[in-house]
Short mmCIF file of C-alpha atoms in Angstrom, two decimals:
data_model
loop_
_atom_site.label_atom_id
_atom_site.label_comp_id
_atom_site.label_asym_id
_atom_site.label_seq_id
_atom_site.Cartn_x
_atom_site.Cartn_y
_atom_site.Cartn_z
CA UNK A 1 73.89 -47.56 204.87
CA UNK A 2 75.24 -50.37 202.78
CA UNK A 3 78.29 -50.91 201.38
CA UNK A 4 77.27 -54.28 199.31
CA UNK A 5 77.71 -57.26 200.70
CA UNK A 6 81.06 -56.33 202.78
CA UNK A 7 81.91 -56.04 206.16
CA UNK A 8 81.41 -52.72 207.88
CA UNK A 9 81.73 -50.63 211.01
CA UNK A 10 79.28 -48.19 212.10
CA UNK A 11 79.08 -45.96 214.58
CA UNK A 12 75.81 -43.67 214.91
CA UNK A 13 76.03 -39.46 216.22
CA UNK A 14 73.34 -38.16 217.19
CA UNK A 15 73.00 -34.60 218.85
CA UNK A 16 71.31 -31.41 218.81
CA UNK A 17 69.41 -30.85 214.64
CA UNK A 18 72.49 -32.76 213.23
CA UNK A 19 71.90 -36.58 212.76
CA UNK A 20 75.84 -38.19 211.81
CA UNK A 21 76.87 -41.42 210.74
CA UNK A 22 80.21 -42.43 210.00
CA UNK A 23 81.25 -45.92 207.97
CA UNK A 24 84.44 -46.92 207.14
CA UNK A 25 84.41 -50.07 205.06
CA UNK A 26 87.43 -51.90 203.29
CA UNK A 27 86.99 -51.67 199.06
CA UNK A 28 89.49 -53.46 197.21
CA UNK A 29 92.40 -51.87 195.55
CA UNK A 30 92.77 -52.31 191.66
CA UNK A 31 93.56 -55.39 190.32
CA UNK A 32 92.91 -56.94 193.86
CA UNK A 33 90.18 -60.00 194.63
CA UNK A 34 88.43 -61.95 197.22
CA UNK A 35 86.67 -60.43 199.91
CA UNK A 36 88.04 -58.09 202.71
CA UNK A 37 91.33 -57.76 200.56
CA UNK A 38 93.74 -55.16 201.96
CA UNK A 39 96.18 -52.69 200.38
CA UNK A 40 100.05 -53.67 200.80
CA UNK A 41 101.31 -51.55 203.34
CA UNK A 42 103.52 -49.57 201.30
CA UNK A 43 100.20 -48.45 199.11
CA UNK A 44 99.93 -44.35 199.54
CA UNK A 45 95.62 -44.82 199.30
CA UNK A 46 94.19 -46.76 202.23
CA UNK A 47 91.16 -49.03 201.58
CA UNK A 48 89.41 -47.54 204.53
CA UNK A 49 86.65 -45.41 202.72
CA UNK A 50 85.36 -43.10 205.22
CA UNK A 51 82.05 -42.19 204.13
CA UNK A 52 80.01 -39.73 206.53
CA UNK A 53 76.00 -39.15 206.65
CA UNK A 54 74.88 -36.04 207.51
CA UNK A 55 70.89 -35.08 208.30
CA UNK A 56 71.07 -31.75 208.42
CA UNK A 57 67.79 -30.25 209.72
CA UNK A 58 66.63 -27.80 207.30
CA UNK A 59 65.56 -25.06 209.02
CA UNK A 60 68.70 -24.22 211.02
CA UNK A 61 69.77 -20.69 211.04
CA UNK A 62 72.79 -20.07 208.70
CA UNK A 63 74.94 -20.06 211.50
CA UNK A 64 74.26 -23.47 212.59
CA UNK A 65 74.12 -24.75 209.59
CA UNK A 66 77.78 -23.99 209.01
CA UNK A 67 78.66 -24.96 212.50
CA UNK A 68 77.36 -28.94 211.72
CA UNK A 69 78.72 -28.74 208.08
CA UNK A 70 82.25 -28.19 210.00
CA UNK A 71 81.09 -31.00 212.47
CA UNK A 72 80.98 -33.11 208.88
CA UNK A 73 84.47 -32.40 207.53
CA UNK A 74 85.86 -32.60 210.81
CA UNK A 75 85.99 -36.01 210.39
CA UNK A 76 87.99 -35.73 206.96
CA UNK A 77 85.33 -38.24 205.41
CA UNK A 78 86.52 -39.32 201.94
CA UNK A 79 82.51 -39.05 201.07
CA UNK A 80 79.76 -36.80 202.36
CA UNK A 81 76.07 -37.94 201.66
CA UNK A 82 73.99 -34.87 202.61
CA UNK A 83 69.94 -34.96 203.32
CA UNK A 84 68.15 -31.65 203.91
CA UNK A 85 70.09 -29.30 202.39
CA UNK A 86 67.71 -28.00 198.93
CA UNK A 87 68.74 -24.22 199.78
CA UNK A 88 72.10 -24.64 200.83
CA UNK A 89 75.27 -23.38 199.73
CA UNK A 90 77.44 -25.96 197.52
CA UNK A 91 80.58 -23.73 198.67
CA UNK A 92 79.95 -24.64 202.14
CA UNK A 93 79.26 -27.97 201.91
CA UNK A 94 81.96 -28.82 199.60
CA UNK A 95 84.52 -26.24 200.55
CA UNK A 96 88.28 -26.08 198.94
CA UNK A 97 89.52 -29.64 199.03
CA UNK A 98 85.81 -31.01 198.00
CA UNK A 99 83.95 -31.60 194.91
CA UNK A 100 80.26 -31.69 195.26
CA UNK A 101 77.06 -32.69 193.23
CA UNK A 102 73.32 -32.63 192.96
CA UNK A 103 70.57 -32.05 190.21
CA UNK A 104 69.37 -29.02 190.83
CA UNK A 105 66.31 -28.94 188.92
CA UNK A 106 63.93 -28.12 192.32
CA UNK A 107 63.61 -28.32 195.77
CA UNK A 108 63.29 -32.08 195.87
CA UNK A 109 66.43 -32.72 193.71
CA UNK A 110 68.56 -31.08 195.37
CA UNK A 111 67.82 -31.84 198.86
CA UNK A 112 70.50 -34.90 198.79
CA UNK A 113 74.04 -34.17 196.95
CA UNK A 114 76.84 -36.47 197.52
CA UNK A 115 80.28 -34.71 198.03
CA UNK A 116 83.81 -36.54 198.07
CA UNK A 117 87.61 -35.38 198.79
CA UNK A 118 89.31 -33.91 195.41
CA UNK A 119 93.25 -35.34 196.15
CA UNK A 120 91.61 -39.09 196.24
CA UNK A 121 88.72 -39.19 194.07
CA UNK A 122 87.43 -38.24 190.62
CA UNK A 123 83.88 -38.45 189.42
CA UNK A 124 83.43 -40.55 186.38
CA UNK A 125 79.63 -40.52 186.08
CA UNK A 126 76.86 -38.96 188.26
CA UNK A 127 72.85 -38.85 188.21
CA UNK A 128 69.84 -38.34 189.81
CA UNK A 129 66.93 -41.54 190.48
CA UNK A 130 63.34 -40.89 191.15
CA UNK A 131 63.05 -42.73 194.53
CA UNK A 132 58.77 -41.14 195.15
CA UNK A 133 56.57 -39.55 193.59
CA UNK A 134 54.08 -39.03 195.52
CA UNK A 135 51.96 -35.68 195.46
CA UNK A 136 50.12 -33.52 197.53
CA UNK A 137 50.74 -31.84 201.12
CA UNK A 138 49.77 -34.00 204.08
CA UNK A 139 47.38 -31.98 206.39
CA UNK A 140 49.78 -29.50 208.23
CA UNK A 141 52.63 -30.05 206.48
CA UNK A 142 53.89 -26.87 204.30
CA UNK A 143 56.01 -29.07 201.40
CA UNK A 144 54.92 -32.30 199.27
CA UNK A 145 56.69 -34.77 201.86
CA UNK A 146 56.58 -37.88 199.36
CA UNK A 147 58.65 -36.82 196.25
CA UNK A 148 62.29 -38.10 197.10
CA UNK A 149 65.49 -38.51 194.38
CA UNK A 150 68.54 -39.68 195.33
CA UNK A 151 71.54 -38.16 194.02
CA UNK A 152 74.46 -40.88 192.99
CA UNK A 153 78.16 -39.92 191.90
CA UNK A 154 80.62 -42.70 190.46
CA UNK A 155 84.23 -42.12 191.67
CA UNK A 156 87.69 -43.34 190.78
CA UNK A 157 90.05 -43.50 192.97
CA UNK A 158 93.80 -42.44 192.83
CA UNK A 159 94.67 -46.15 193.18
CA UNK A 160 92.18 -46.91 190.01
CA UNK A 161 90.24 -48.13 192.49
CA UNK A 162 85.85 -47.29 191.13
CA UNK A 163 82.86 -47.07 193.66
CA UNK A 164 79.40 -45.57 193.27
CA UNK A 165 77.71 -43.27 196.11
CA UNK A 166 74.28 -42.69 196.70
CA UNK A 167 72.67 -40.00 199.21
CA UNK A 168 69.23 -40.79 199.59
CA UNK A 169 66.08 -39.59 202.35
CA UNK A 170 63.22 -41.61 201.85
CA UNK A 171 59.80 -40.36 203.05
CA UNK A 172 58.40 -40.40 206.50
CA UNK A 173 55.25 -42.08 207.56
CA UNK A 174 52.84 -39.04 207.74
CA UNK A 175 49.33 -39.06 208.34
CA UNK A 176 47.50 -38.12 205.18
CA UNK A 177 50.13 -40.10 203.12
CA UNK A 178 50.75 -43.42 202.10
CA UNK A 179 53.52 -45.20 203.75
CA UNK A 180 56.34 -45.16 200.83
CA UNK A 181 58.89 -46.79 202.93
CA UNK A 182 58.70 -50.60 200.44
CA UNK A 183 58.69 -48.95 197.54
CA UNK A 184 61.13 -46.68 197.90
CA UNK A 185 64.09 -49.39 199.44
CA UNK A 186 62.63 -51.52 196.38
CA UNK A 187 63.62 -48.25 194.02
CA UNK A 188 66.66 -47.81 195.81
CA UNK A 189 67.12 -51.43 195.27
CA UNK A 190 66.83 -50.66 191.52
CA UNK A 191 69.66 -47.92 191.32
CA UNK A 192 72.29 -50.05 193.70
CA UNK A 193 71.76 -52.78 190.62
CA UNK A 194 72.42 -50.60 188.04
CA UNK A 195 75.42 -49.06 189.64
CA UNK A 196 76.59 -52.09 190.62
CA UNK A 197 78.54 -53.26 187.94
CA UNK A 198 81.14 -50.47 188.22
CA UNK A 199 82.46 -51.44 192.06
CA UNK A 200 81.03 -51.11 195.31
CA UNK A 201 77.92 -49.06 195.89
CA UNK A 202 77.87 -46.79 199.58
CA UNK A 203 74.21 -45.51 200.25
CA UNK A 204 74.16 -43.23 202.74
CA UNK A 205 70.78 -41.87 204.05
#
């Protein structure tokens, strides 16, 4: 994860099929400057973002499925990047109190939506980036493993306050497939520029 080039605390969760990151990093208020610059503390929005990763491994049962998507949102994240997930159910992963998007043209689309907290944030602009393309099965393997997007979702906050989110799972090193791992950070590296602009960018993946 990155949050730019600003301070940030992670802690790493990692237990059973569910693989859970959590990052809270300090973004600016509106109309505030300098690095690491903090809400008065009469503001109603704290600059905390909490921003949790989820890997959610994509053959679980329904039933544990749900169970780690309620792992997720018990941690009231602000943001929810979510990887494995092409054939799961928006409703659950974005329940009442959550907004949630993806592209949903295929399988490989889809796999990585980006969800955030309704009372706090607004999406101003969202998109999906090519990360791979690379085709064919390995040997063994029962899906094209090195065709990866990355879903991104521009926010405002209550506050005025505008970041950028991308949920992103680049390709593992596979035998029978070339390692993607440069290429992809360096197209990930493209996307975080373009977004840029706008506020802080949070990739989560």
């Amino acid at each position: 994860m990155t949050a730019g080039s600003r301070t940030s605390r992670l802690s790493a969760l990692v237990g059973g099929a569910l693989a859970l990151a959590l990052l809270a990093v300090p973004v600016a208020p509106a109309g505030a400057s300098g690095p690491g610059v903090a809400a008065r503390q009469d503001d109603p929005v704290p600059t905390d973002v909490r921003l949790v990763q989820a890997n959610i491994y994509t053959k679980l049962s329904v039933e544990r499925f749900q169970k780690d998507v309620a792992t997720v949102l018990a941690q009231e994240p602000d943001l929810v990047t979510y990887n494995e997930v092409p054939f799961r159910s928006d409703a659950v992963m974005a329940p009442e109190g959550y907004a949630i998007w993806r592209d949903m043209s295929n399988r490989f689309t889809a796999a990585t939506p980006v969800a955030w907290r309704t009372d706090r944030w607004t999406a101003v602009d969202q998109g999906v980036f090519r990360i791979s393309n690379w085709r064919g099965k390995p040997p063994g393997r029962e899906i094209e493993l090195g065709r990866r997007f990355a879903n991104w979702v521009t926010l405002q906050g209550v506050d005025g306050r505008v970041l950028s989110v991308v949920s992103i799972h680049i390709a593992p090193v596979a035998k029978g497939m070339p390692d993607l791992l440069r290429r992809s950070v360096e197209r990930l590296g493209m996307l975080t520029d373009l977004l840029a602009p706008r506020g802080p960018v949070l990739v989560g993946g």
